[in-house]
Amino acid sequence: MLLEQKQPTTIVTESVTSLPVMEAFYTLQGEGAHTGRAAYFIRLGGCDVGCHWCDVKESWDADAHPKLSIDSIVEGALQYPGRMAVITGGEPLMHDLTTLTEALQAAGFRTNIETSGVCQEITGSWDWICFSPKKFKRPNPAIFDKADELKVIVYNQSDFAFAESFVPLLRSDCKLFLQTEWSRSNEMLPRIVDYVKNNPQWQISLQTHKYMDIP
């Protein structure tokens, strides 16, 4: 079933002309509401959330990655036929994403983001916002009514209650996903299955790209 189209959410501050890019690549979205769709991923450097199970810790230091111009980032995305761009990190909202998202949309892309929501400024023009909160740092409440998707990583049993704590704060049409932390899949996935069966407002998100052995 196709997801309902919505007007992009736009929050504007002053623009930037370059951003630290750890990596950018064309693949399939492996997680959440857009699983299986062709997507161009732009992984930005910089994160101060500090998840101990993070599988891209090399993204944390923004200064470790080259700053690329907005034009060159968009040109890279245009080399491929897919027109969904996913901005991720790190924590991508550490940067002002207004110029990048406007340039991507002008080039014909739908703009998606995955964010922990911890930053004080929520910048950019977004077609889809995946809010993935972490216990290690509180989110900015401004993210709650902008989130199209809640995706909570389940590392241990207490993460179910953590996930539920956000539901009353979100829009009624926000999609709800539980996703096991990869190294804990054998233990936690059966628990997530049981939880979703008993709480059918939730769905399971699997890291399908890891099962398919693609980036």
PDB file of C-alpha atoms in Angstrom:
ATOM      1  CA  MET A   1       0.000   0.000   0.000  1.00  0.00           C
ATOM      2  CA  LEU A   2       1.350   3.412  -0.929  1.00  0.00           C
ATOM      3  CA  LEU A   3       1.928   5.789   1.944  1.00  0.00           C
ATOM      4  CA  GLU A   4      -0.273   8.864   1.889  1.00  0.00           C
ATOM      5  CA  GLN A   5       1.449  11.928   0.426  1.00  0.00           C
ATOM      6  CA  LYS A   6       1.663  14.976   2.640  1.00  0.00           C
ATOM      7  CA  GLN A   7       2.877  18.520   2.335  1.00  0.00           C
ATOM      8  CA  PRO A   8       6.547  18.845   3.329  1.00  0.00           C
ATOM      9  CA  THR A   9       7.240  20.100   6.841  1.00  0.00           C
ATOM     10  CA  THR A  10       9.458  23.175   6.575  1.00  0.00           C
ATOM     11  CA  ILE A  11      11.386  24.902   9.349  1.00  0.00           C
ATOM     12  CA  VAL A  12      13.839  27.551   8.187  1.00  0.00           C
ATOM     13  CA  THR A  13      16.880  29.148   9.825  1.00  0.00           C
ATOM     14  CA  GLU A  14      19.948  30.649   8.167  1.00  0.00           C
ATOM     15  CA  SER A  15      21.372  28.588   5.339  1.00  0.00           C
ATOM     16  CA  VAL A  16      24.714  26.834   4.961  1.00  0.00           C
ATOM     17  CA  THR A  17      26.674  26.069   1.795  1.00  0.00           C
ATOM     18  CA  SER A  18      28.510  22.884   2.832  1.00  0.00           C
ATOM     19  CA  LEU A  19      28.076  19.952   5.215  1.00  0.00           C
ATOM     20  CA  PRO A  20      30.353  17.219   6.642  1.00  0.00           C
ATOM     21  CA  VAL A  21      29.513  14.034   4.755  1.00  0.00           C
ATOM     22  CA  MET A  22      30.724  10.716   6.145  1.00  0.00           C
ATOM     23  CA  GLU A  23      29.306   8.761   3.221  1.00  0.00           C
ATOM     24  CA  ALA A  24      26.650   8.913   0.521  1.00  0.00           C
ATOM     25  CA  PHE A  25      25.355   5.882  -1.365  1.00  0.00           C
ATOM     26  CA  TYR A  26      22.443   4.520  -3.370  1.00  0.00           C
ATOM     27  CA  THR A  27      20.697   1.464  -1.977  1.00  0.00           C
ATOM     28  CA  LEU A  28      17.327   0.325  -0.629  1.00  0.00           C
ATOM     29  CA  GLN A  29      15.815   1.736   2.521  1.00  0.00           C
ATOM     30  CA  GLY A  30      16.061  -1.185   4.915  1.00  0.00           C
ATOM     31  CA  GLU A  31      14.005   0.049   7.864  1.00  0.00           C
ATOM     32  CA  GLY A  32      10.683   1.518   8.875  1.00  0.00           C
ATOM     33  CA  ALA A  33       7.788   2.776   6.787  1.00  0.00           C
ATOM     34  CA  HIS A  34       9.716   3.043   3.511  1.00  0.00           C
ATOM     35  CA  THR A  35      11.391  -0.382   3.660  1.00  0.00           C
ATOM     36  CA  GLY A  36      12.282  -1.761   0.240  1.00  0.00           C
ATOM     37  CA  ARG A  37      12.264   1.546  -1.630  1.00  0.00           C
ATOM     38  CA  ALA A  38      15.237   2.802  -3.613  1.00  0.00           C
ATOM     39  CA  ALA A  39      16.925   5.622  -1.718  1.00  0.00           C
ATOM     40  CA  TYR A  40      20.007   7.795  -1.819  1.00  0.00           C
ATOM     41  CA  PHE A  41      21.474   7.975   1.690  1.00  0.00           C
ATOM     42  CA  ILE A  42      23.431  11.015   2.846  1.00  0.00           C
ATOM     43  CA  ARG A  43      25.122  10.291   6.172  1.00  0.00           C
ATOM     44  CA  LEU A  44      26.313  13.465   7.861  1.00  0.00           C
ATOM     45  CA  GLY A  45      29.079  13.626  10.440  1.00  0.00           C
ATOM     46  CA  GLY A  46      28.408  14.804  13.964  1.00  0.00           C
ATOM     47  CA  CYS A  47      26.530  13.303  16.920  1.00  0.00           C
ATOM     48  CA  ASP A  48      26.533  13.946  20.670  1.00  0.00           C
ATOM     49  CA  VAL A  49      23.888  11.425  21.737  1.00  0.00           C
ATOM     50  CA  GLY A  50      26.377   8.631  22.512  1.00  0.00           C
ATOM     51  CA  CYS A  51      24.457   5.374  22.028  1.00  0.00           C
ATOM     52  CA  HIS A  52      26.818   2.637  23.237  1.00  0.00           C
ATOM     53  CA  TRP A  53      25.407   0.189  20.646  1.00  0.00           C
ATOM     54  CA  CYS A  54      25.720   2.613  17.712  1.00  0.00           C
ATOM     55  CA  ASP A  55      27.057   0.847  14.596  1.00  0.00           C
ATOM     56  CA  VAL A  56      28.373   4.078  13.002  1.00  0.00           C
ATOM     57  CA  LYS A  57      30.421   5.572  15.848  1.00  0.00           C
ATOM     58  CA  GLU A  58      32.844   6.868  13.226  1.00  0.00           C
ATOM     59  CA  SER A  59      30.166   9.397  12.329  1.00  0.00           C
ATOM     60  CA  TRP A  60      30.260  11.094  15.732  1.00  0.00           C
ATOM     61  CA  ASP A  61      33.135  13.512  15.053  1.00  0.00           C
ATOM     62  CA  ALA A  62      31.943  16.020  12.444  1.00  0.00           C
ATOM     63  CA  ASP A  63      35.493  17.294  11.935  1.00  0.00           C
ATOM     64  CA  ALA A  64      36.643  13.833  10.817  1.00  0.00           C
ATOM     65  CA  HIS A  65      34.658  14.082   7.581  1.00  0.00           C
ATOM     66  CA  PRO A  66      35.105  16.295   4.508  1.00  0.00           C
ATOM     67  CA  LYS A  67      32.780  19.223   4.021  1.00  0.00           C
ATOM     68  CA  LEU A  68      31.040  18.962   0.671  1.00  0.00           C
ATOM     69  CA  SER A  69      29.157  21.733  -1.051  1.00  0.00           C
ATOM     70  CA  ILE A  70      25.387  21.479  -1.256  1.00  0.00           C
ATOM     71  CA  ASP A  71      25.663  21.466  -5.054  1.00  0.00           C
ATOM     72  CA  SER A  72      28.056  18.510  -5.052  1.00  0.00           C
ATOM     73  CA  ILE A  73      25.859  16.539  -2.641  1.00  0.00           C
ATOM     74  CA  VAL A  74      22.840  17.017  -4.906  1.00  0.00           C
ATOM     75  CA  GLU A  75      24.892  16.211  -8.006  1.00  0.00           C
ATOM     76  CA  GLY A  76      25.899  12.915  -6.382  1.00  0.00           C
ATOM     77  CA  ALA A  77      22.270  12.046  -5.714  1.00  0.00           C
ATOM     78  CA  LEU A  78      21.288  12.856  -9.297  1.00  0.00           C
ATOM     79  CA  GLN A  79      23.603  10.130 -10.642  1.00  0.00           C
ATOM     80  CA  TYR A  80      20.951   7.554  -9.724  1.00  0.00           C
ATOM     81  CA  PRO A  81      17.320   7.110 -10.845  1.00  0.00           C
ATOM     82  CA  GLY A  82      15.715   6.962  -7.391  1.00  0.00           C
ATOM     83  CA  ARG A  83      14.234  10.207  -6.116  1.00  0.00           C
ATOM     84  CA  MET A  84      14.057   9.607  -2.376  1.00  0.00           C
ATOM     85  CA  ALA A  85      16.891  11.109  -0.355  1.00  0.00           C
ATOM     86  CA  VAL A  86      17.393   9.976   3.245  1.00  0.00           C
ATOM     87  CA  ILE A  87      19.413  12.287   5.483  1.00  0.00           C
ATOM     88  CA  THR A  88      20.885  10.403   8.412  1.00  0.00           C
ATOM     89  CA  GLY A  89      23.914  10.414  10.687  1.00  0.00           C
ATOM     90  CA  GLY A  90      25.188  10.712  13.283  1.00  0.00           C
ATOM     91  CA  GLU A  91      22.579  13.212  14.281  1.00  0.00           C
ATOM     92  CA  PRO A  92      21.825  15.163  11.103  1.00  0.00           C
ATOM     93  CA  LEU A  93      19.930  17.984  12.816  1.00  0.00           C
ATOM     94  CA  MET A  94      23.160  19.148  14.412  1.00  0.00           C
ATOM     95  CA  HIS A  95      23.374  21.036  11.097  1.00  0.00           C
ATOM     96  CA  ASP A  96      21.102  23.527   9.407  1.00  0.00           C
ATOM     97  CA  LEU A  97      19.544  21.420   6.660  1.00  0.00           C
ATOM     98  CA  THR A  98      17.410  24.118   5.039  1.00  0.00           C
ATOM     99  CA  THR A  99      19.589  24.675   1.989  1.00  0.00           C
ATOM    100  CA  LEU A 100      20.268  20.973   1.408  1.00  0.00           C
ATOM    101  CA  THR A 101      16.626  19.914   1.569  1.00  0.00           C
ATOM    102  CA  GLU A 102      15.400  22.795  -0.575  1.00  0.00           C
ATOM    103  CA  ALA A 103      18.041  21.964  -3.196  1.00  0.00           C
ATOM    104  CA  LEU A 104      17.118  18.276  -3.159  1.00  0.00           C
ATOM    105  CA  GLN A 105      13.418  19.035  -3.510  1.00  0.00           C
ATOM    106  CA  ALA A 106      14.109  21.484  -6.339  1.00  0.00           C
ATOM    107  CA  ALA A 107      15.956  18.624  -8.081  1.00  0.00           C
ATOM    108  CA  GLY A 108      12.905  16.363  -7.758  1.00  0.00           C
ATOM    109  CA  PHE A 109      13.716  14.426  -4.581  1.00  0.00           C
ATOM    110  CA  ARG A 110      11.469  13.545  -1.677  1.00  0.00           C
ATOM    111  CA  THR A 111      13.381  14.328   1.499  1.00  0.00           C
ATOM    112  CA  ASN A 112      13.339  11.923   4.447  1.00  0.00           C
ATOM    113  CA  ILE A 113      15.242  12.213   7.707  1.00  0.00           C
ATOM    114  CA  GLU A 114      16.024   9.944  10.630  1.00  0.00           C
ATOM    115  CA  THR A 115      16.673  11.918  13.808  1.00  0.00           C
ATOM    116  CA  SER A 116      16.815  11.391  17.553  1.00  0.00           C
ATOM    117  CA  GLY A 117      15.089  14.762  17.880  1.00  0.00           C
ATOM    118  CA  VAL A 118      17.517  16.034  20.497  1.00  0.00           C
ATOM    119  CA  CYS A 119      18.586  19.241  18.745  1.00  0.00           C
ATOM    120  CA  GLN A 120      17.214  22.655  19.626  1.00  0.00           C
ATOM    121  CA  GLU A 121      16.659  23.584  15.992  1.00  0.00           C
ATOM    122  CA  ILE A 122      14.623  21.397  13.640  1.00  0.00           C
ATOM    123  CA  THR A 123      15.606  22.711  10.257  1.00  0.00           C
ATOM    124  CA  GLY A 124      14.813  21.669   6.701  1.00  0.00           C
ATOM    125  CA  SER A 125      11.919  20.949   4.380  1.00  0.00           C
ATOM    126  CA  TRP A 126      10.791  17.357   4.929  1.00  0.00           C
ATOM    127  CA  ASP A 127       8.456  14.938   3.212  1.00  0.00           C
ATOM    128  CA  TRP A 128       8.975  12.346   5.954  1.00  0.00           C
ATOM    129  CA  ILE A 129      10.400  12.582   9.471  1.00  0.00           C
ATOM    130  CA  CYS A 130      11.417   9.393  11.277  1.00  0.00           C
ATOM    131  CA  PHE A 131      11.798  10.175  14.976  1.00  0.00           C
ATOM    132  CA  SER A 132      14.046   7.607  16.649  1.00  0.00           C
ATOM    133  CA  PRO A 133      14.495   8.678  20.301  1.00  0.00           C
ATOM    134  CA  LYS A 134      17.330   7.418  22.449  1.00  0.00           C
ATOM    135  CA  LYS A 135      17.498   7.004  26.236  1.00  0.00           C
ATOM    136  CA  PHE A 136      20.873   8.699  26.355  1.00  0.00           C
ATOM    137  CA  LYS A 137      19.567  12.219  25.620  1.00  0.00           C
ATOM    138  CA  ARG A 138      16.110  13.760  25.860  1.00  0.00           C
ATOM    139  CA  PRO A 139      14.421  14.845  22.626  1.00  0.00           C
ATOM    140  CA  ASN A 140      13.278  18.385  21.956  1.00  0.00           C
ATOM    141  CA  PRO A 141       9.444  18.331  22.361  1.00  0.00           C
ATOM    142  CA  ALA A 142       9.190  20.328  19.121  1.00  0.00           C
ATOM    143  CA  ILE A 143       9.775  17.063  17.216  1.00  0.00           C
ATOM    144  CA  PHE A 144       6.613  15.385  18.522  1.00  0.00           C
ATOM    145  CA  ASP A 145       4.008  16.943  16.244  1.00  0.00           C
ATOM    146  CA  LYS A 146       6.330  16.794  13.228  1.00  0.00           C
ATOM    147  CA  ALA A 147       7.118  13.071  13.387  1.00  0.00           C
ATOM    148  CA  ASP A 148       5.550  10.867  10.699  1.00  0.00           C
ATOM    149  CA  GLU A 149       7.130   7.732  12.129  1.00  0.00           C
ATOM    150  CA  LEU A 150       8.318   6.675  15.571  1.00  0.00           C
ATOM    151  CA  LYS A 151      11.037   4.028  15.447  1.00  0.00           C
ATOM    152  CA  VAL A 152      12.375   2.763  18.760  1.00  0.00           C
ATOM    153  CA  ILE A 153      15.397   0.488  18.992  1.00  0.00           C
ATOM    154  CA  VAL A 154      14.766  -2.328  21.460  1.00  0.00           C
ATOM    155  CA  TYR A 155      17.926  -3.308  23.305  1.00  0.00           C
ATOM    156  CA  ASN A 156      16.335  -4.589  26.511  1.00  0.00           C
ATOM    157  CA  GLN A 157      12.907  -5.105  28.075  1.00  0.00           C
ATOM    158  CA  SER A 158      12.625  -1.574  29.458  1.00  0.00           C
ATOM    159  CA  ASP A 159      12.653  -0.185  25.922  1.00  0.00           C
ATOM    160  CA  PHE A 160       9.018  -1.207  25.420  1.00  0.00           C
ATOM    161  CA  ALA A 161       7.883   1.184  28.152  1.00  0.00           C
ATOM    162  CA  PHE A 162      10.255   3.829  26.777  1.00  0.00           C
ATOM    163  CA  ALA A 163       8.614   3.470  23.362  1.00  0.00           C
ATOM    164  CA  GLU A 164       5.104   3.691  24.777  1.00  0.00           C
ATOM    165  CA  SER A 165       5.965   6.875  26.682  1.00  0.00           C
ATOM    166  CA  PHE A 166       6.102   8.821  23.416  1.00  0.00           C
ATOM    167  CA  VAL A 167       2.833   7.640  21.892  1.00  0.00           C
ATOM    168  CA  PRO A 168       0.525  10.117  23.701  1.00  0.00           C
ATOM    169  CA  LEU A 169       2.792  12.975  22.588  1.00  0.00           C
ATOM    170  CA  LEU A 170       2.679  12.204  18.865  1.00  0.00           C
ATOM    171  CA  ARG A 171       0.126  12.809  16.126  1.00  0.00           C
ATOM    172  CA  SER A 172      -2.558  10.145  15.877  1.00  0.00           C
ATOM    173  CA  ASP A 173      -1.393   9.246  12.349  1.00  0.00           C
ATOM    174  CA  CYS A 174       2.253   8.732  13.339  1.00  0.00           C
ATOM    175  CA  LYS A 175       3.347   5.201  12.413  1.00  0.00           C
ATOM    176  CA  LEU A 176       4.794   3.163  15.283  1.00  0.00           C
ATOM    177  CA  PHE A 177       7.732   0.790  14.831  1.00  0.00           C
ATOM    178  CA  LEU A 178       9.796  -1.379  17.153  1.00  0.00           C
ATOM    179  CA  GLN A 179      13.167  -2.554  15.879  1.00  0.00           C
ATOM    180  CA  THR A 180      15.581  -4.872  17.622  1.00  0.00           C
ATOM    181  CA  GLU A 181      19.158  -3.763  18.101  1.00  0.00           C
ATOM    182  CA  TRP A 182      21.030  -6.008  15.654  1.00  0.00           C
ATOM    183  CA  SER A 183      23.371  -7.730  18.123  1.00  0.00           C
ATOM    184  CA  ARG A 184      20.404  -8.555  20.394  1.00  0.00           C
ATOM    185  CA  SER A 185      18.111  -9.913  17.687  1.00  0.00           C
ATOM    186  CA  ASN A 186      18.067 -13.517  18.860  1.00  0.00           C
ATOM    187  CA  GLU A 187      16.827 -12.517  22.299  1.00  0.00           C
ATOM    188  CA  MET A 188      14.722  -9.443  21.595  1.00  0.00           C
ATOM    189  CA  LEU A 189      13.015 -10.212  18.281  1.00  0.00           C
ATOM    190  CA  PRO A 190      10.748 -12.939  19.758  1.00  0.00           C
ATOM    191  CA  ARG A 191       9.779 -10.483  22.507  1.00  0.00           C
ATOM    192  CA  ILE A 192       8.960  -7.821  19.923  1.00  0.00           C
ATOM    193  CA  VAL A 193       6.833 -10.312  17.987  1.00  0.00           C
ATOM    194  CA  ASP A 194       4.822 -11.098  21.118  1.00  0.00           C
ATOM    195  CA  TYR A 195       4.538  -7.414  22.005  1.00  0.00           C
ATOM    196  CA  VAL A 196       3.193  -6.451  18.580  1.00  0.00           C
ATOM    197  CA  LYS A 197       0.704  -9.328  18.644  1.00  0.00           C
ATOM    198  CA  ASN A 198      -0.609  -7.987  21.962  1.00  0.00           C
ATOM    199  CA  ASN A 199      -0.322  -4.318  20.956  1.00  0.00           C
ATOM    200  CA  PRO A 200      -1.278  -4.222  17.271  1.00  0.00           C
ATOM    201  CA  GLN A 201      -0.937  -0.461  16.926  1.00  0.00           C
ATOM    202  CA  TRP A 202       2.791  -1.212  16.636  1.00  0.00           C
ATOM    203  CA  GLN A 203       4.655  -2.753  13.691  1.00  0.00           C
ATOM    204  CA  ILE A 204       8.002  -4.513  13.499  1.00  0.00           C
ATOM    205  CA  SER A 205      10.832  -2.846  11.642  1.00  0.00           C
ATOM    206  CA  LEU A 206      13.622  -5.180  10.542  1.00  0.00           C
ATOM    207  CA  GLN A 207      17.024  -4.104   9.269  1.00  0.00           C
ATOM    208  CA  THR A 208      16.320  -5.850   5.990  1.00  0.00           C
ATOM    209  CA  HIS A 209      19.433  -4.411   4.357  1.00  0.00           C
ATOM    210  CA  LYS A 210      21.530  -6.459   6.792  1.00  0.00           C
ATOM    211  CA  TYR A 211      19.644  -9.638   5.897  1.00  0.00           C
ATOM    212  CA  MET A 212      20.218  -8.838   2.211  1.00  0.00           C
ATOM    213  CA  ASP A 213      23.879  -7.925   2.843  1.00  0.00           C
ATOM    214  CA  ILE A 214      23.594  -4.533   1.134  1.00  0.00           C
ATOM    215  CA  PRO A 215      24.714  -1.112   2.450  1.00  0.00           C
TER     216      PRO A 215
END
